[in-house]
Structure formats: C-alpha cells, structure tokens
Amino acid sequence: MKIHLAESPHWEELGEGFRRGLKRAVQSSYNEAASLLPFGSDHMNIFLQPREDRLIDETHDAAQIHVPELIRFGFSPLHYGSYTAPEIRQRVRETIFHEMNHDARLRVNPMPEDFRGIAILEGLATVFERDYGGGEPLWSQYPPEVDDWMEEIGQLGEPVNYDEYMFNHPDGRKWIGYKVGTYIVDRAMKQSGESVIDLTRHVDYLDILNMAEA
C-alpha cells in the first residue's frame, strides 16, 4: 500500500506532525482492514487531500474508491486541524474500513446493476465499518419505518436519482440507500448466522436480499 499526499497549500499550515500522524492512522487502519479482508488488494493507493468542498457536512470528510486499488480521502483542514489525535485516528479508521470493504467486495462480485444491489454494496461496507471499525456511522442508523423504505426502493423505476436516494432526498430524508442496505445486511446476518465478512466474500447481492426477506 502506498499513501499519496495530493498537492495542497493546506499541508504546510497543518504541519509536519499532523501529516505524520495522519499517515500512521491510514497505515494502521489499512493493515487491520487488510488482515480481515485477505481477499482484497495488496496494492492499494490512498490519496489524501485536505479540502473544504464535496465533504459530508456532519463528518467533514468523504472518501470514494474510484477504480480498483485507488481510494481518495478528502477531509476538512479546518476541522481535522482542531481534532485530537484519537479523534483523527477514529475518523480515518472508519473511512478506510468502509472503502476497503468496497475494494474487497468488488474483487469477488461485480458492481451491481440495480439500485437495491448498490444499496446492499453500501450496506456491507457500512456494517463492516460499524462492526469492525468501531464506529457508529450516521448512515447506518435506520429508522423504525425502514421496511417501508426497503419496499419503496424495490419499486423504483430506472433510472434512479442516485443523489436523492443515497444522500439528500427532497423530503428531508438522508442516506436512504445506505440505511436500507445496512438493514438488509443486518437481517441477512441474523437469519443466516454469517458475518459481514462472510457475506462480503461469498454471497451474491440477490442471495443477501433473499436471506434478509426469509
């Protein structure tokens, strides 16, 4: 694994100690996630970019796996610069665990074609982030009416407005797809006795959905 620092004037203001601590947090998180997901890649590249745009408002960061073996992790220099070292380590840990699950999953199962499959893909990464990364991500916290949301997603026609159903819906709901996916994975684990790592590695999206509905 290689850590890349994207060119940015913010690195100088954050300081050398911050950079070293951030890189250590990324490295240790990667090592632990890779030990749990041995069917992932040994050749990951992680780009770190301090910026203030296109971040999650509540967490002041955002990450994506754009292509295999490439994670982009953006974070607010304003907020991260004021966090304690343990706070930074935890944010990094949750984020890296989430994206590493995506990378491992997509090596054994292709990107799903329908929206429910995408929701399950995010649910697997969110449950892994929560259960093994030690976090409580906001997008994992589904409401009592989540069964209705699950039915709603199942009835969506194509194309689905991804931004509305994965991030901010006009009616005020947030992370609908993530929360439904997390709910489906939780139910599938409960019904089958499989762990999220087992589901990530072995089980097709439709089979995970069938487990949840059993």
PDB file of C-alpha atoms in Angstrom:
ATOM      1  CA  MET A   1       0.000   0.000   0.000  1.00  0.00           C
ATOM      2  CA  LYS A   2       1.192   3.494  -0.801  1.00  0.00           C
ATOM      3  CA  ILE A   3      -0.054   6.748   0.710  1.00  0.00           C
ATOM      4  CA  HIS A   4      -0.056   9.798  -1.561  1.00  0.00           C
ATOM      5  CA  LEU A   5      -0.429  13.381  -0.393  1.00  0.00           C
ATOM      6  CA  ALA A   6      -2.280  15.420  -3.003  1.00  0.00           C
ATOM      7  CA  GLU A   7      -0.700  18.787  -3.702  1.00  0.00           C
ATOM      8  CA  SER A   8      -2.279  21.393  -1.426  1.00  0.00           C
ATOM      9  CA  PRO A   9      -1.259  24.589   0.398  1.00  0.00           C
ATOM     10  CA  HIS A  10      -3.064  23.239   3.478  1.00  0.00           C
ATOM     11  CA  TRP A  11      -0.331  20.702   4.297  1.00  0.00           C
ATOM     12  CA  GLU A  12       2.059  23.423   5.373  1.00  0.00           C
ATOM     13  CA  GLU A  13      -0.436  25.056   7.716  1.00  0.00           C
ATOM     14  CA  LEU A  14      -1.408  21.669   9.201  1.00  0.00           C
ATOM     15  CA  GLY A  15       2.227  20.931   9.968  1.00  0.00           C
ATOM     16  CA  GLU A  16       4.617  18.015   9.731  1.00  0.00           C
ATOM     17  CA  GLY A  17       3.369  16.402  12.950  1.00  0.00           C
ATOM     18  CA  PHE A  18      -0.179  16.316  11.606  1.00  0.00           C
ATOM     19  CA  ARG A  19       0.972  14.735   8.343  1.00  0.00           C
ATOM     20  CA  ARG A  20       2.941  12.025  10.135  1.00  0.00           C
ATOM     21  CA  GLY A  21       0.051  11.246  12.471  1.00  0.00           C
ATOM     22  CA  LEU A  22      -2.454  11.109   9.624  1.00  0.00           C
ATOM     23  CA  LYS A  23      -0.263   8.761   7.594  1.00  0.00           C
ATOM     24  CA  ARG A  24       0.243   6.497  10.623  1.00  0.00           C
ATOM     25  CA  ALA A  25      -3.523   6.363  11.144  1.00  0.00           C
ATOM     26  CA  VAL A  26      -4.087   5.448   7.491  1.00  0.00           C
ATOM     27  CA  GLN A  27      -1.373   2.791   7.544  1.00  0.00           C
ATOM     28  CA  SER A  28      -2.580   1.114  10.732  1.00  0.00           C
ATOM     29  CA  SER A  29      -6.209   1.178   9.558  1.00  0.00           C
ATOM     30  CA  TYR A  30      -5.228  -0.312   6.218  1.00  0.00           C
ATOM     31  CA  ASN A  31      -3.185  -3.054   7.877  1.00  0.00           C
ATOM     32  CA  GLU A  32      -6.017  -4.108  10.144  1.00  0.00           C
ATOM     33  CA  ALA A  33      -8.702  -3.987   7.447  1.00  0.00           C
ATOM     34  CA  ALA A  34      -6.460  -5.950   5.070  1.00  0.00           C
ATOM     35  CA  SER A  35      -5.937  -8.651   7.714  1.00  0.00           C
ATOM     36  CA  LEU A  36      -9.721  -9.038   8.000  1.00  0.00           C
ATOM     37  CA  LEU A  37     -10.311  -8.922   4.242  1.00  0.00           C
ATOM     38  CA  PRO A  38      -7.464 -11.059   2.850  1.00  0.00           C
ATOM     39  CA  PHE A  39      -9.297 -11.383  -0.486  1.00  0.00           C
ATOM     40  CA  GLY A  40      -8.751  -7.660  -1.161  1.00  0.00           C
ATOM     41  CA  SER A  41      -5.812  -5.988  -2.870  1.00  0.00           C
ATOM     42  CA  ASP A  42      -2.191  -5.885  -1.728  1.00  0.00           C
ATOM     43  CA  HIS A  43      -1.503  -2.886  -3.966  1.00  0.00           C
ATOM     44  CA  MET A  44      -3.752  -0.117  -2.669  1.00  0.00           C
ATOM     45  CA  ASN A  45      -3.066   3.563  -3.333  1.00  0.00           C
ATOM     46  CA  ILE A  46      -4.636   6.029  -0.902  1.00  0.00           C
ATOM     47  CA  PHE A  47      -4.694   9.716  -1.856  1.00  0.00           C
ATOM     48  CA  LEU A  48      -5.168  12.202   0.987  1.00  0.00           C
ATOM     49  CA  GLN A  49      -6.456  15.661   0.090  1.00  0.00           C
ATOM     50  CA  PRO A  50      -7.230  18.494   2.513  1.00  0.00           C
ATOM     51  CA  ARG A  51     -10.127  20.487   1.071  1.00  0.00           C
ATOM     52  CA  GLU A  52     -13.363  22.189   2.090  1.00  0.00           C
ATOM     53  CA  ASP A  53     -15.700  21.149  -0.740  1.00  0.00           C
ATOM     54  CA  ARG A  54     -17.629  17.956  -1.543  1.00  0.00           C
ATOM     55  CA  LEU A  55     -17.451  16.666   2.029  1.00  0.00           C
ATOM     56  CA  ILE A  56     -20.097  15.150   4.302  1.00  0.00           C
ATOM     57  CA  ASP A  57     -21.385  18.038   6.404  1.00  0.00           C
ATOM     58  CA  GLU A  58     -21.639  16.007   9.586  1.00  0.00           C
ATOM     59  CA  THR A  59     -18.189  14.392   9.448  1.00  0.00           C
ATOM     60  CA  HIS A  60     -16.163  16.943   7.449  1.00  0.00           C
ATOM     61  CA  ASP A  61     -14.661  14.262   5.228  1.00  0.00           C
ATOM     62  CA  ALA A  62     -15.538  11.986   2.317  1.00  0.00           C
ATOM     63  CA  ALA A  63     -13.924   9.046   0.582  1.00  0.00           C
ATOM     64  CA  GLN A  64     -14.504   7.123  -2.619  1.00  0.00           C
ATOM     65  CA  ILE A  65     -12.953   4.136  -4.312  1.00  0.00           C
ATOM     66  CA  HIS A  66     -12.801   5.326  -7.919  1.00  0.00           C
ATOM     67  CA  VAL A  67     -11.123   2.350  -9.550  1.00  0.00           C
ATOM     68  CA  PRO A  68      -9.612  -0.838  -8.097  1.00  0.00           C
ATOM     69  CA  GLU A  69      -6.689  -0.097  -5.790  1.00  0.00           C
ATOM     70  CA  LEU A  70      -7.363   3.647  -5.576  1.00  0.00           C
ATOM     71  CA  ILE A  71      -9.049   5.334  -2.594  1.00  0.00           C
ATOM     72  CA  ARG A  72      -9.441   9.113  -2.479  1.00  0.00           C
ATOM     73  CA  PHE A  73      -9.903  10.514   1.026  1.00  0.00           C
ATOM     74  CA  GLY A  74     -10.766  14.194   1.353  1.00  0.00           C
ATOM     75  CA  PHE A  75     -11.016  15.983   4.675  1.00  0.00           C
ATOM     76  CA  SER A  76     -11.562  19.484   6.010  1.00  0.00           C
ATOM     77  CA  PRO A  77      -8.248  21.015   7.140  1.00  0.00           C
ATOM     78  CA  LEU A  78     -10.219  23.434   9.320  1.00  0.00           C
ATOM     79  CA  HIS A  79     -11.962  20.705  11.308  1.00  0.00           C
ATOM     80  CA  TYR A  80      -9.303  17.990  11.213  1.00  0.00           C
ATOM     81  CA  GLY A  81      -6.725  20.561  12.290  1.00  0.00           C
ATOM     82  CA  SER A  82      -8.681  21.063  15.515  1.00  0.00           C
ATOM     83  CA  TYR A  83      -9.350  17.367  16.232  1.00  0.00           C
ATOM     84  CA  THR A  84      -7.381  15.425  18.808  1.00  0.00           C
ATOM     85  CA  ALA A  85      -5.141  12.612  17.601  1.00  0.00           C
ATOM     86  CA  PRO A  86      -7.601   9.904  18.823  1.00  0.00           C
ATOM     87  CA  GLU A  87     -10.467  11.642  17.001  1.00  0.00           C
ATOM     88  CA  ILE A  88      -8.488  11.684  13.767  1.00  0.00           C
ATOM     89  CA  ARG A  89      -7.491   8.033  14.155  1.00  0.00           C
ATOM     90  CA  GLN A  90     -11.118   7.013  14.611  1.00  0.00           C
ATOM     91  CA  ARG A  91     -12.389   9.008  11.632  1.00  0.00           C
ATOM     92  CA  VAL A  92      -9.619   7.589   9.450  1.00  0.00           C
ATOM     93  CA  ARG A  93     -10.241   4.058  10.713  1.00  0.00           C
ATOM     94  CA  GLU A  94     -13.959   4.109   9.922  1.00  0.00           C
ATOM     95  CA  THR A  95     -13.403   5.628   6.491  1.00  0.00           C
ATOM     96  CA  ILE A  96     -10.629   3.249   5.447  1.00  0.00           C
ATOM     97  CA  PHE A  97     -12.585   0.215   6.682  1.00  0.00           C
ATOM     98  CA  HIS A  98     -15.603   1.295   4.607  1.00  0.00           C
ATOM     99  CA  GLU A  99     -13.653   1.771   1.391  1.00  0.00           C
ATOM    100  CA  MET A 100     -11.538  -1.349   1.876  1.00  0.00           C
ATOM    101  CA  ASN A 101     -14.724  -3.395   2.116  1.00  0.00           C
ATOM    102  CA  HIS A 102     -15.801  -1.974  -1.245  1.00  0.00           C
ATOM    103  CA  ASP A 103     -12.498  -2.933  -2.820  1.00  0.00           C
ATOM    104  CA  ALA A 104     -12.625  -6.465  -1.422  1.00  0.00           C
ATOM    105  CA  ARG A 105     -16.280  -6.959  -2.395  1.00  0.00           C
ATOM    106  CA  LEU A 106     -15.791  -5.777  -5.965  1.00  0.00           C
ATOM    107  CA  ARG A 107     -12.950  -8.265  -6.416  1.00  0.00           C
ATOM    108  CA  VAL A 108     -15.287 -11.197  -5.847  1.00  0.00           C
ATOM    109  CA  ASN A 109     -18.620  -9.760  -7.033  1.00  0.00           C
ATOM    110  CA  PRO A 110     -19.077  -7.259  -9.877  1.00  0.00           C
ATOM    111  CA  MET A 111     -20.720  -3.871  -9.414  1.00  0.00           C
ATOM    112  CA  PRO A 112     -24.480  -4.499  -9.142  1.00  0.00           C
ATOM    113  CA  GLU A 113     -26.657  -3.232 -11.947  1.00  0.00           C
ATOM    114  CA  ASP A 114     -29.784  -2.360  -9.983  1.00  0.00           C
ATOM    115  CA  PHE A 115     -30.241   0.117  -7.161  1.00  0.00           C
ATOM    116  CA  ARG A 116     -31.058  -2.462  -4.488  1.00  0.00           C
ATOM    117  CA  GLY A 117     -27.725  -4.119  -5.234  1.00  0.00           C
ATOM    118  CA  ILE A 118     -25.955  -0.789  -4.858  1.00  0.00           C
ATOM    119  CA  ALA A 119     -27.729  -0.257  -1.525  1.00  0.00           C
ATOM    120  CA  ILE A 120     -26.530  -3.704  -0.374  1.00  0.00           C
ATOM    121  CA  LEU A 121     -22.979  -2.912  -1.541  1.00  0.00           C
ATOM    122  CA  GLU A 122     -23.056   0.180   0.677  1.00  0.00           C
ATOM    123  CA  GLY A 123     -24.707  -1.770   3.462  1.00  0.00           C
ATOM    124  CA  LEU A 124     -21.869  -4.311   3.502  1.00  0.00           C
ATOM    125  CA  ALA A 125     -19.266  -1.544   3.736  1.00  0.00           C
ATOM    126  CA  THR A 126     -21.259   0.316   6.399  1.00  0.00           C
ATOM    127  CA  VAL A 127     -21.742  -2.774   8.587  1.00  0.00           C
ATOM    128  CA  PHE A 128     -18.045  -3.599   8.256  1.00  0.00           C
ATOM    129  CA  GLU A 129     -17.185  -0.004   9.171  1.00  0.00           C
ATOM    130  CA  ARG A 130     -19.520  -0.190  12.168  1.00  0.00           C
ATOM    131  CA  ASP A 131     -18.782  -3.688  13.484  1.00  0.00           C
ATOM    132  CA  TYR A 132     -15.043  -3.881  12.832  1.00  0.00           C
ATOM    133  CA  GLY A 133     -14.073  -0.219  12.559  1.00  0.00           C
ATOM    134  CA  GLY A 134     -15.712   0.589  15.884  1.00  0.00           C
ATOM    135  CA  GLY A 135     -17.822   3.461  14.562  1.00  0.00           C
ATOM    136  CA  GLU A 136     -21.466   4.469  14.671  1.00  0.00           C
ATOM    137  CA  PRO A 137     -21.893   5.990  11.208  1.00  0.00           C
ATOM    138  CA  LEU A 138     -24.985   8.122  10.805  1.00  0.00           C
ATOM    139  CA  TRP A 139     -25.835   6.286   7.568  1.00  0.00           C
ATOM    140  CA  SER A 140     -26.062   3.000   9.496  1.00  0.00           C
ATOM    141  CA  GLN A 141     -28.847   4.201  11.777  1.00  0.00           C
ATOM    142  CA  TYR A 142     -32.054   3.120  10.079  1.00  0.00           C
ATOM    143  CA  PRO A 143     -35.451   4.237  11.441  1.00  0.00           C
ATOM    144  CA  PRO A 144     -38.417   2.099  12.566  1.00  0.00           C
ATOM    145  CA  GLU A 145     -40.066   2.633   9.163  1.00  0.00           C
ATOM    146  CA  VAL A 146     -37.098   1.161   7.288  1.00  0.00           C
ATOM    147  CA  ASP A 147     -39.276  -1.694   5.953  1.00  0.00           C
ATOM    148  CA  ASP A 148     -41.325   0.918   4.112  1.00  0.00           C
ATOM    149  CA  TRP A 149     -38.104   2.433   2.711  1.00  0.00           C
ATOM    150  CA  MET A 150     -36.999  -1.016   1.576  1.00  0.00           C
ATOM    151  CA  GLU A 151     -40.296  -1.517  -0.248  1.00  0.00           C
ATOM    152  CA  GLU A 152     -40.012   1.968  -1.763  1.00  0.00           C
ATOM    153  CA  ILE A 153     -36.564   1.205  -3.151  1.00  0.00           C
ATOM    154  CA  GLY A 154     -37.813  -2.083  -4.578  1.00  0.00           C
ATOM    155  CA  GLN A 155     -40.471  -0.209  -6.551  1.00  0.00           C
ATOM    156  CA  LEU A 156     -38.220   2.483  -8.001  1.00  0.00           C
ATOM    157  CA  GLY A 157     -38.078   2.639 -11.758  1.00  0.00           C
ATOM    158  CA  GLU A 158     -34.920   3.242 -13.753  1.00  0.00           C
ATOM    159  CA  PRO A 159     -33.053   5.469 -13.785  1.00  0.00           C
ATOM    160  CA  VAL A 160     -32.921   6.117 -10.032  1.00  0.00           C
ATOM    161  CA  ASN A 161     -31.910   9.575  -8.853  1.00  0.00           C
ATOM    162  CA  TYR A 162     -28.769   8.412  -7.074  1.00  0.00           C
ATOM    163  CA  ASP A 163     -28.126  11.666  -5.204  1.00  0.00           C
ATOM    164  CA  GLU A 164     -31.651  11.730  -3.775  1.00  0.00           C
ATOM    165  CA  TYR A 165     -31.716   8.132  -2.615  1.00  0.00           C
ATOM    166  CA  MET A 166     -28.117   7.815  -1.452  1.00  0.00           C
ATOM    167  CA  PHE A 167     -27.580  11.261   0.035  1.00  0.00           C
ATOM    168  CA  ASN A 168     -30.216  14.003   0.391  1.00  0.00           C
ATOM    169  CA  HIS A 169     -33.842  13.367  -0.529  1.00  0.00           C
ATOM    170  CA  PRO A 170     -36.090  16.398  -1.187  1.00  0.00           C
ATOM    171  CA  ASP A 171     -38.428  15.264   1.609  1.00  0.00           C
ATOM    172  CA  GLY A 172     -35.634  15.652   4.176  1.00  0.00           C
ATOM    173  CA  ARG A 173     -34.500  12.054   4.496  1.00  0.00           C
ATOM    174  CA  LYS A 174     -30.774  11.333   4.254  1.00  0.00           C
ATOM    175  CA  TRP A 175     -28.778   8.272   3.189  1.00  0.00           C
ATOM    176  CA  ILE A 176     -31.861   6.193   2.338  1.00  0.00           C
ATOM    177  CA  GLY A 177     -29.914   3.665   0.276  1.00  0.00           C
ATOM    178  CA  TYR A 178     -27.178   3.315   2.876  1.00  0.00           C
ATOM    179  CA  LYS A 179     -29.673   2.774   5.691  1.00  0.00           C
ATOM    180  CA  VAL A 180     -31.767   0.289   3.745  1.00  0.00           C
ATOM    181  CA  GLY A 181     -28.626  -1.570   2.693  1.00  0.00           C
ATOM    182  CA  THR A 182     -27.418  -1.705   6.282  1.00  0.00           C
ATOM    183  CA  TYR A 183     -30.806  -3.028   7.399  1.00  0.00           C
ATOM    184  CA  ILE A 184     -30.756  -5.731   4.706  1.00  0.00           C
ATOM    185  CA  VAL A 185     -27.253  -6.845   5.691  1.00  0.00           C
ATOM    186  CA  ASP A 186     -28.141  -6.861   9.405  1.00  0.00           C
ATOM    187  CA  ARG A 187     -31.193  -9.030   8.696  1.00  0.00           C
ATOM    188  CA  ALA A 188     -29.208 -11.342   6.412  1.00  0.00           C
ATOM    189  CA  MET A 189     -26.568 -11.841   9.121  1.00  0.00           C
ATOM    190  CA  LYS A 190     -29.204 -12.548  11.728  1.00  0.00           C
ATOM    191  CA  GLN A 191     -31.101 -15.009   9.533  1.00  0.00           C
ATOM    192  CA  SER A 192     -28.051 -16.854   8.202  1.00  0.00           C
ATOM    193  CA  GLY A 193     -25.550 -16.670  11.052  1.00  0.00           C
ATOM    194  CA  GLU A 194     -22.973 -15.385   8.551  1.00  0.00           C
ATOM    195  CA  SER A 195     -20.698 -12.440   9.403  1.00  0.00           C
ATOM    196  CA  VAL A 196     -20.432  -9.362   7.230  1.00  0.00           C
ATOM    197  CA  ILE A 197     -17.024 -10.668   6.107  1.00  0.00           C
ATOM    198  CA  ASP A 198     -18.646 -13.949   5.018  1.00  0.00           C
ATOM    199  CA  LEU A 199     -21.355 -12.066   3.116  1.00  0.00           C
ATOM    200  CA  THR A 200     -18.805  -9.748   1.524  1.00  0.00           C
ATOM    201  CA  ARG A 201     -16.720 -12.620   0.242  1.00  0.00           C
ATOM    202  CA  HIS A 202     -19.132 -15.353  -0.750  1.00  0.00           C
ATOM    203  CA  VAL A 203     -22.707 -14.210  -1.211  1.00  0.00           C
ATOM    204  CA  ASP A 204     -24.375 -12.665  -4.263  1.00  0.00           C
ATOM    205  CA  TYR A 205     -26.430  -9.490  -3.812  1.00  0.00           C
ATOM    206  CA  LEU A 206     -29.725 -11.207  -4.632  1.00  0.00           C
ATOM    207  CA  ASP A 207     -28.942 -14.005  -2.189  1.00  0.00           C
ATOM    208  CA  ILE A 208     -28.240 -11.452   0.557  1.00  0.00           C
ATOM    209  CA  LEU A 209     -31.625  -9.877  -0.177  1.00  0.00           C
ATOM    210  CA  ASN A 210     -33.324 -13.287  -0.083  1.00  0.00           C
ATOM    211  CA  MET A 211     -31.660 -14.061   3.252  1.00  0.00           C
ATOM    212  CA  ALA A 212     -32.981 -10.789   4.665  1.00  0.00           C
ATOM    213  CA  GLU A 213     -36.515 -11.492   3.463  1.00  0.00           C
ATOM    214  CA  ALA A 214     -36.594 -15.105   4.678  1.00  0.00           C
TER     215      ALA A 214
END
